[in-house]
XYZ file of C-alpha atoms in Angstrom:
600
model
C 0.000 0.000 0.000
C 1.240 3.459 -0.891
C 0.620 5.811 2.000
C -0.306 9.476 1.769
C 3.125 10.298 3.215
C 4.799 8.497 0.288
C 2.634 10.381 -2.165
C 3.448 13.707 -0.476
C 7.185 13.156 -0.917
C 6.676 11.978 -4.496
C 4.762 15.178 -5.236
C 7.451 17.321 -3.567
C 10.020 15.654 -5.835
C 7.857 16.376 -8.866
C 7.968 20.047 -7.837
C 11.766 19.876 -7.888
C 12.448 19.527 -4.165
C 15.759 17.720 -3.622
C 16.080 18.061 0.140
C 13.799 18.838 3.056
C 15.309 20.326 6.201
C 13.773 19.159 9.444
C 13.832 17.431 12.792
C 11.917 14.260 13.686
C 8.977 13.799 16.033
C 6.096 11.387 16.359
C 3.760 13.886 14.727
C 5.500 13.170 11.414
C 6.237 9.453 11.910
C 4.431 8.680 8.679
C 6.575 11.138 6.768
C 9.781 9.810 8.340
C 8.960 6.295 7.167
C 8.247 7.688 3.721
C 11.594 9.508 3.651
C 13.276 6.182 4.379
C 11.420 4.527 1.511
C 12.130 7.480 -0.799
C 15.862 6.687 -0.584
C 16.972 10.291 -0.859
C 14.485 11.586 -3.428
C 13.793 13.910 -1.714
C 16.357 13.689 1.061
C 15.668 14.413 4.715
C 18.402 16.672 6.168
C 18.501 16.370 9.954
C 19.332 19.693 11.590
C 19.609 20.383 15.314
C 16.524 22.560 15.711
C 13.427 23.268 13.636
C 14.174 26.996 13.514
C 17.403 26.105 11.709
C 15.417 23.984 9.255
C 13.260 26.977 8.334
C 16.327 29.242 7.999
C 17.943 26.684 5.698
C 14.801 26.466 3.575
C 14.777 30.263 3.283
C 18.468 30.324 2.358
C 17.930 27.622 -0.257
C 15.271 29.801 -1.854
C 17.519 32.876 -1.730
C 20.567 31.232 -3.253
C 18.900 28.959 -5.839
C 15.643 30.676 -6.789
C 13.848 27.384 -6.074
C 11.245 26.683 -3.416
C 12.837 25.860 -0.067
C 11.204 23.113 1.966
C 11.199 22.264 5.685
C 9.297 19.940 7.979
C 8.492 19.659 11.682
C 6.406 17.596 14.028
C 3.186 18.764 15.623
C 2.988 21.098 18.611
C 6.396 22.308 19.802
C 8.243 21.363 16.626
C 5.809 23.390 14.559
C 6.195 26.382 16.875
C 9.968 26.262 16.441
C 9.648 26.780 12.681
C 8.063 30.189 12.979
C 11.066 32.510 13.252
C 12.727 31.047 10.175
C 9.454 31.155 8.263
C 8.988 34.812 9.172
C 12.464 35.422 7.790
C 11.254 33.978 4.489
C 7.982 35.922 4.612
C 9.604 39.289 5.268
C 12.356 38.773 2.674
C 9.853 37.487 0.077
C 11.212 33.971 -0.413
C 9.159 30.941 -1.570
C 9.162 28.325 1.198
C 6.842 25.386 1.803
C 6.557 23.978 5.337
C 5.103 20.504 5.890
C 3.905 20.115 9.471
C 2.473 17.199 11.418
C -0.708 17.295 13.507
C -2.470 14.990 15.963
C -4.899 12.389 14.598
C -8.198 13.745 13.346
C -10.244 11.916 15.952
C -8.404 13.680 18.807
C -8.623 17.213 17.434
C -10.548 19.552 19.682
C -10.001 17.415 22.795
C -7.117 19.402 24.243
C -4.908 16.464 23.342
C -1.170 16.279 24.019
C 0.773 18.550 21.641
C -2.456 19.672 20.009
C -2.172 23.239 18.757
C -4.479 25.089 16.389
C -1.842 25.059 13.670
C -4.042 26.685 11.050
C -4.297 29.735 13.313
C -0.652 29.577 14.397
C 0.579 29.711 10.798
C -2.123 32.051 9.468
C -0.054 35.235 9.631
C 3.228 33.828 8.364
C 1.600 31.936 5.463
C 0.164 33.072 2.163
C -1.496 29.660 2.014
C -2.207 27.373 4.980
C -4.285 24.237 4.686
C -4.760 20.976 6.596
C -5.158 17.779 4.598
C -8.134 15.939 6.091
C -8.737 13.444 3.248
C -6.168 11.433 1.269
C -7.516 12.650 -2.072
C -6.978 16.229 -0.946
C -3.162 15.870 -0.761
C -2.607 16.392 -4.478
C -4.256 19.774 -4.865
C -3.137 21.085 -1.457
C 0.508 20.417 -2.306
C 0.116 21.885 -5.776
C -1.575 25.018 -4.480
C 1.063 25.425 -1.794
C 3.866 25.511 -4.374
C 1.967 27.672 -6.833
C 1.139 30.135 -4.059
C 4.673 30.234 -2.628
C 6.105 30.926 -6.099
C 3.473 33.458 -7.119
C 3.473 35.470 -3.903
C 7.176 34.860 -3.108
C 6.061 33.791 0.347
C 5.410 30.936 2.750
C 2.895 28.142 2.277
C 2.109 25.673 5.066
C 0.724 22.148 4.681
C -0.624 20.481 7.846
C -1.059 16.696 7.829
C -2.595 14.766 10.742
C -0.783 11.548 11.709
C -3.571 9.239 10.621
C -3.842 10.931 7.226
C -0.106 10.481 6.691
C -0.512 6.727 7.212
C -3.726 6.349 5.226
C -3.803 4.820 1.752
C -2.927 7.392 -0.871
C -5.403 8.477 -3.537
C -3.235 10.162 -6.179
C -6.251 10.516 -8.441
C -9.415 11.685 -6.665
C -12.726 10.044 -7.460
C -14.587 11.569 -10.384
C -17.231 13.168 -8.215
C -18.658 16.546 -7.347
C -16.154 18.352 -5.094
C -13.079 16.534 -6.387
C -10.231 18.678 -7.695
C -7.704 17.584 -10.340
C -4.555 19.713 -10.142
C -1.194 19.602 -11.905
C 2.469 20.246 -11.205
C 3.696 23.323 -13.041
C 4.131 27.064 -12.840
C 5.704 29.743 -14.984
C 6.887 33.204 -14.097
C 4.731 35.897 -15.718
C 6.115 38.915 -17.517
C 5.247 41.999 -15.497
C 5.521 44.931 -17.897
C 5.372 48.631 -17.006
C 2.506 50.887 -18.023
C 3.612 52.878 -21.120
C 2.278 56.193 -19.842
C 3.949 55.791 -16.477
C 7.134 54.781 -18.258
C 7.237 58.058 -20.197
C 6.553 59.961 -16.998
C 9.485 58.169 -15.332
C 11.783 58.945 -18.255
C 10.862 62.641 -18.111
C 11.684 62.802 -14.395
C 15.017 61.045 -14.851
C 15.997 63.069 -17.918
C 15.273 66.342 -16.107
C 17.373 65.423 -13.078
C 20.976 66.572 -12.898
C 22.035 64.634 -9.784
C 20.507 61.166 -9.979
C 20.946 58.645 -7.175
C 19.978 54.992 -7.552
C 19.083 52.657 -4.695
C 18.714 48.977 -5.550
C 17.613 45.891 -3.635
C 17.154 42.178 -4.209
C 14.363 42.894 -6.697
C 17.048 44.042 -9.140
C 18.939 40.740 -8.914
C 18.147 39.639 -12.485
C 18.760 43.093 -13.965
C 22.472 43.658 -13.416
C 23.179 44.658 -17.017
C 20.182 47.008 -17.166
C 20.999 48.657 -13.820
C 24.548 49.285 -15.015
C 23.386 50.750 -18.333
C 20.870 53.068 -16.664
C 23.500 54.253 -14.184
C 25.863 55.012 -17.053
C 23.234 56.915 -19.030
C 22.142 58.979 -16.046
C 25.624 59.508 -14.633
C 24.227 58.116 -11.384
C 25.786 56.388 -8.438
C 24.264 53.163 -7.124
C 23.748 52.420 -3.433
C 22.770 48.904 -2.401
C 20.384 47.791 0.325
C 21.843 44.811 2.185
C 19.642 42.294 0.361
C 20.887 43.805 -2.901
C 24.583 43.384 -2.088
C 25.200 40.843 -4.825
C 23.361 42.673 -7.610
C 26.388 44.753 -8.639
C 30.051 44.076 -7.850
C 31.758 46.564 -5.571
C 34.676 47.147 -7.940
C 32.492 49.277 -10.223
C 33.645 52.853 -9.498
C 30.108 54.279 -9.216
C 28.831 51.687 -6.712
C 28.666 53.537 -3.411
C 28.083 50.401 -1.340
C 25.704 49.969 1.582
C 23.238 52.556 2.803
C 21.783 53.393 6.206
C 23.146 52.863 9.687
C 25.559 50.255 8.315
C 26.149 52.286 5.183
C 28.956 54.195 3.536
C 29.668 57.905 3.536
C 29.672 57.765 -0.261
C 26.051 56.547 -0.245
C 25.117 59.091 2.396
C 26.659 62.024 0.504
C 24.958 60.942 -2.722
C 21.520 60.706 -1.101
C 21.935 63.993 0.765
C 22.807 65.900 -2.401
C 20.736 64.230 -5.122
C 17.853 65.946 -6.896
C 16.390 62.700 -8.301
C 16.001 59.274 -6.684
C 15.499 56.034 -8.625
C 14.633 53.058 -6.411
C 14.712 49.611 -8.024
C 13.442 46.482 -6.297
C 13.892 47.628 -2.720
C 11.686 48.492 0.229
C 14.513 50.111 2.218
C 12.516 51.639 5.092
C 14.674 54.181 6.921
C 13.587 57.734 6.099
C 16.570 59.284 7.892
C 18.829 57.840 5.197
C 16.636 58.907 2.251
C 16.307 62.418 0.792
C 14.270 64.986 2.702
C 10.729 65.205 1.434
C 10.635 67.681 -1.437
C 14.407 67.534 -1.985
C 14.262 65.075 -4.868
C 11.924 63.900 -7.593
C 11.334 60.168 -7.402
C 10.879 57.139 -9.651
C 10.337 53.667 -8.242
C 10.246 50.215 -9.828
C 8.726 47.364 -7.810
C 6.918 44.226 -8.886
C 4.617 44.478 -5.859
C 2.113 47.294 -6.232
C 1.406 47.176 -2.502
C 4.938 48.424 -1.819
C 5.259 51.107 -4.506
C 5.730 54.673 -3.288
C 5.489 53.954 0.434
C 9.101 54.763 1.405
C 9.515 58.104 -0.359
C 6.975 60.249 -2.267
C 7.384 59.222 -5.908
C 6.509 61.038 -9.123
C 6.400 57.875 -11.242
C 5.346 54.441 -10.009
C 6.403 51.542 -12.242
C 4.721 48.364 -11.024
C 6.705 45.846 -13.031
C 9.587 43.408 -13.055
C 12.817 45.375 -12.646
C 14.504 43.932 -15.718
C 11.470 44.497 -17.942
C 10.953 48.045 -16.674
C 14.595 49.060 -17.077
C 14.758 47.505 -20.551
C 11.744 49.560 -21.613
C 13.097 52.685 -19.918
C 16.585 52.677 -21.452
C 15.560 53.808 -24.977
C 13.729 56.787 -23.449
C 16.690 58.053 -21.429
C 19.140 60.712 -22.587
C 22.798 60.325 -21.743
C 23.876 63.126 -19.424
C 26.828 64.937 -20.933
C 27.733 66.756 -17.738
C 29.578 64.071 -15.751
C 30.552 66.223 -12.778
C 27.979 64.543 -10.515
C 29.302 61.090 -11.453
C 32.887 62.243 -10.975
C 32.070 63.473 -7.467
C 30.414 60.158 -6.615
C 33.434 58.185 -7.802
C 35.711 60.471 -5.781
C 33.552 59.871 -2.691
C 33.762 56.098 -3.268
C 37.567 56.201 -3.448
C 37.761 58.300 -0.275
C 35.351 55.989 1.535
C 37.356 52.903 0.620
C 40.522 54.633 1.803
C 38.841 55.597 5.073
C 37.676 52.011 5.663
C 41.249 50.800 5.153
C 42.571 53.353 7.638
C 39.898 52.495 10.188
C 40.711 48.803 9.845
C 44.432 49.385 10.323
C 43.952 50.849 13.814
C 44.450 48.405 16.677
C 44.292 49.367 20.333
C 46.220 47.791 23.192
C 47.242 44.884 20.968
C 43.631 43.704 20.531
C 42.143 42.894 17.154
C 40.076 45.615 15.515
C 37.001 43.735 14.179
C 37.118 45.887 11.045
C 40.476 44.307 10.221
C 38.917 40.836 10.180
C 36.753 41.820 7.211
C 39.379 44.066 5.597
C 41.976 41.279 5.588
C 39.486 38.814 4.097
C 38.264 41.101 1.325
C 41.253 40.765 -1.059
C 41.443 37.058 -0.190
C 37.822 36.279 -1.105
C 37.789 33.198 -3.334
C 36.169 33.529 -6.738
C 32.469 32.597 -6.817
C 32.237 32.473 -3.026
C 28.961 32.679 -1.115
C 28.900 35.000 1.897
C 26.395 34.965 4.750
C 26.095 37.134 7.831
C 24.244 37.082 11.096
C 22.635 40.101 12.749
C 25.032 41.975 15.012
C 27.919 44.411 15.007
C 29.863 42.051 12.736
C 27.266 42.776 10.045
C 28.609 46.345 9.896
C 32.031 45.104 8.899
C 30.558 42.508 6.526
C 28.616 45.269 4.777
C 31.352 47.898 4.661
C 34.683 46.151 4.307
C 33.959 43.114 2.123
C 34.148 44.084 -1.542
C 32.186 41.664 -3.704
C 33.433 40.788 -7.163
C 31.462 39.532 -10.144
C 29.886 36.123 -9.494
C 29.947 36.293 -5.702
C 26.753 35.740 -3.739
C 25.744 37.258 -0.398
C 22.691 37.313 1.848
C 21.455 37.682 5.403
C 18.201 38.205 7.278
C 17.175 41.544 5.820
C 13.776 42.711 6.984
C 13.393 40.504 10.058
C 17.054 41.105 10.982
C 16.900 38.194 13.376
C 19.790 36.620 15.214
C 20.686 33.104 14.189
C 20.531 32.662 10.387
C 24.203 33.245 9.467
C 25.259 29.658 10.200
C 22.226 27.801 8.740
C 22.298 30.041 5.665
C 25.889 28.960 5.073
C 25.052 25.278 5.537
C 22.129 25.456 3.104
C 24.318 27.287 0.582
C 26.905 24.523 0.852
C 24.292 21.802 0.331
C 23.051 23.606 -2.768
C 26.535 24.375 -4.120
C 29.013 21.854 -2.670
C 31.813 23.049 -4.952
C 31.622 26.744 -4.060
C 33.497 28.431 -1.189
C 31.164 29.507 1.628
C 32.053 31.967 4.398
C 29.790 33.003 7.287
C 30.271 36.022 9.590
C 28.785 35.234 13.012
C 28.883 37.059 16.338
C 29.639 35.076 19.469
C 26.119 35.742 20.740
C 24.488 34.211 17.666
C 26.995 31.364 17.658
C 26.138 30.544 21.272
C 22.428 30.891 20.536
C 22.332 28.210 17.853
C 25.390 28.279 15.587
C 27.479 25.963 17.748
C 24.784 23.293 17.613
C 24.741 23.393 13.832
C 28.435 22.502 13.772
C 27.108 19.059 14.709
C 25.076 19.147 11.494
C 28.265 19.974 9.597
C 29.946 17.010 11.311
C 27.062 14.680 10.416
C 27.250 15.598 6.710
C 31.000 16.132 6.587
C 31.392 13.816 3.606
C 29.280 16.242 1.561
C 29.960 19.609 3.186
C 33.705 19.177 3.655
C 34.924 19.546 0.060
C 38.698 20.125 0.475
C 38.835 22.101 -2.779
C 36.309 24.708 -1.617
C 36.774 26.563 1.704
C 33.940 26.417 4.225
C 34.550 28.893 7.043
C 32.513 30.073 10.028
C 34.157 33.291 11.216
C 33.233 34.000 14.847
C 33.719 37.452 16.383
C 34.487 36.727 20.039
C 34.078 39.892 22.136
C 31.995 38.482 25.029
C 29.386 41.127 24.332
C 26.025 41.278 22.586
C 27.674 44.156 20.858
C 25.070 45.539 18.470
C 22.456 45.850 21.206
C 25.068 47.344 23.539
C 25.692 50.142 21.051
C 21.944 50.538 20.497
C 21.467 50.927 24.262
C 23.966 53.767 24.172
C 22.786 55.540 21.031
C 19.036 54.893 21.046
C 18.116 54.667 24.724
C 20.848 56.900 26.156
C 21.733 54.176 28.643
C 25.154 52.803 29.503
C 25.984 49.196 28.745
C 24.124 46.883 31.121
C 26.506 43.969 31.800
C 23.678 41.866 33.228
C 22.117 41.504 29.793
C 25.047 42.230 27.488
C 28.049 40.302 28.776
C 28.264 36.668 27.651
C 30.672 33.869 28.592
C 34.002 33.398 26.861
C 33.700 30.070 25.030
C 36.575 28.291 23.222
C 34.851 28.106 19.844
C 37.885 26.898 17.898
C 38.575 24.172 20.461
C 34.932 23.094 20.262
C 35.291 22.699 16.505
C 38.343 20.506 16.999
C 36.353 18.286 19.391
C 33.878 17.684 16.571
C 36.588 16.797 14.072
C 36.435 20.135 12.277
C 39.290 22.611 11.954
C 39.553 25.196 14.728
C 41.701 28.332 14.490
C 41.914 30.976 17.216
C 43.518 34.348 16.504
C 44.258 36.895 19.253
C 46.959 39.123 17.719
C 46.354 41.903 15.179
C 49.399 41.030 13.087
C 48.181 37.423 12.719
C 44.744 38.166 11.197
C 45.835 37.767 7.586
C 47.719 34.556 8.299
C 44.682 33.156 10.135
C 42.548 33.762 7.057
C 45.174 32.127 4.836
C 45.178 29.036 7.052
C 41.379 28.857 7.130
C 40.979 29.264 3.378
C 43.585 26.543 2.753
C 41.977 24.014 5.120
C 40.745 20.684 3.807
C 37.970 20.642 6.427
C 35.229 23.053 7.492
C 36.703 25.694 9.808
C 35.584 27.619 12.860
C 37.834 30.689 12.704
C 37.654 32.512 16.027
C 38.903 36.087 16.345
C 39.241 37.655 19.786
C 38.119 41.172 18.864
C 37.811 44.563 20.515
C 34.220 45.219 21.623
C 34.854 48.952 22.091
C 35.123 49.794 18.365
C 31.927 51.660 17.552
C 30.005 50.983 14.329
C 30.100 54.670 13.394
C 27.181 55.610 11.103
C 27.754 57.785 8.007
C 26.255 60.730 9.857
C 25.316 61.166 13.473
C 21.636 61.845 14.141
C 21.568 64.674 16.696
C 19.272 62.929 19.166
C 21.333 59.739 19.041
C 24.564 61.694 19.465
C 23.238 63.325 22.626
C 22.036 60.006 24.009
C 25.355 58.309 23.273
C 27.245 61.124 24.999
C 24.946 60.869 28.013
C 25.357 57.088 28.158
C 29.147 57.344 27.936
C 29.303 59.296 31.197
C 28.096 56.238 33.150
C 29.278 53.427 30.912
C 31.537 50.748 32.411
C 33.666 50.941 29.256
C 33.617 54.749 28.951
C 37.387 55.187 28.835
C 37.879 52.758 25.987
C 34.891 53.696 23.869
C 35.659 57.408 24.204
C 39.347 57.125 23.307
C 38.787 54.711 20.436
C 35.779 56.595 19.099
C 37.701 59.867 19.061
C 40.639 58.284 17.286
C 38.424 56.682 14.638
C 36.669 60.015 14.019
C 40.012 61.817 13.774
C 41.081 59.272 11.174
C 38.042 60.298 9.143
C 39.283 63.873 8.958
C 43.001 63.074 8.734
C 43.204 63.768 5.017
C 42.274 67.401 5.688
C 44.940 67.910 8.366
C 48.176 69.820 7.626
C 50.887 67.505 6.390
C 48.550 64.798 5.148
C 50.091 63.157 2.098
C 53.536 64.791 2.492
């Protein structure tokens, strides 16, 4: 007898699913038996926690463009999926979650591990449905995939235990109420409105100082973005989810924007008279032009998101590539290149400033900026970069210069702790021959990253390709550093050691215990050599840097209110001496090129 669980996995395979990330439990016993019988098609990947399974499914979607898939048992296992699924929802990634449920006859009885899963997953899901009849499985699975792909969101399938183990009905009875669905989906062409397109061209042609801001929605339009930037003499800033759209060695790419951004991006936005946003919902108004300063054109495939970040004069609801292709013939090349020349000058000065910041070490402790700066020229071709949420993300965004063909992602809109490590693992499963490097803070590594090193150990035969580096870079500063700086700048409070200080853990030694490579670096002059050793390793590496927690992630400009709060907090901060001295020196470095004698 073919069970419903067997049919479910067969249908997932027909939709192109190669692996399903999950953790076992009796609520999915039927599915686990089916995975065994499926013999790896699709494959069950055992992670250490269901949240990690959902993060890996999201990362799979981000790095491959395919639907990511995860599974969990009923009750607590299902609850654990939610954070990773919200990461997918907020970053618009197609993910299908298959979740177990108690037997139908016990539902409503307050049974053990019984949760109203349809309500639990209602907000995170674009489609959420429980299969209550074997013949229903076919169309529920098909609709889940079609919905996830169409909405670029999460779809949840709930299957009670007894349904999993029931006899499959791949073809429903020919009766009223039966539904006959099919595997298949195609991406539609979303073309811009011609009238709105002409309006957009007029705005862009009239502008003399055009700034572009791109996000992940521009990922398939690299050539078109470059051509438009050249025609308009514009600079291009990148939201963090758009890091990989354009390489950083293009002279007009100003890099990141916002709190983690570059001065080149900040100067461009502050002085532009026209803003072109492509495929991004970057939300922070303090890093966008003042209202009325600039005319605006926006391209977004989602009409719900168009014109809600800055008042726009032209709203192109369309695929970015299609819209830019149609726009290019209508644009006039700007002959005055002074605006572009200033942008490129700002980019050069910013890169120089980052190098000078990174070269400063205090009291023989490692400047965390140097960790990223030393890696940047060593980045292997075609590498995949992931980052967690924390102060290390600042250095990942600012100091790593991506070249053509490199990939990079992180939790963008949710900005949750924890995904840096599972993102890297999912990337390695999808591309076993590509180098993968994760930037992880010690807080996130303690939270869940260390556990997932056990997953790396379990699948070492597949994840440990000696020809392709696989490195987890851990910033060890014994501080939940990003929140510590936010306490100072946003709340005006000093660091609270009770919540912010975390134990010193020997991360590299832990890796060695698992049979991985562990490298610990404590000296500034050894950072480059540590990277060389890690990138040459024939095993996955935990590369631990003991870094200075008192190096502030200085924003491109200081918001007055935050500056006052930070100054107030510093008066009572337990680390006031260090953060004051180091902050002053880093700011002086910023202005050093204007001091007498500079360059002599």
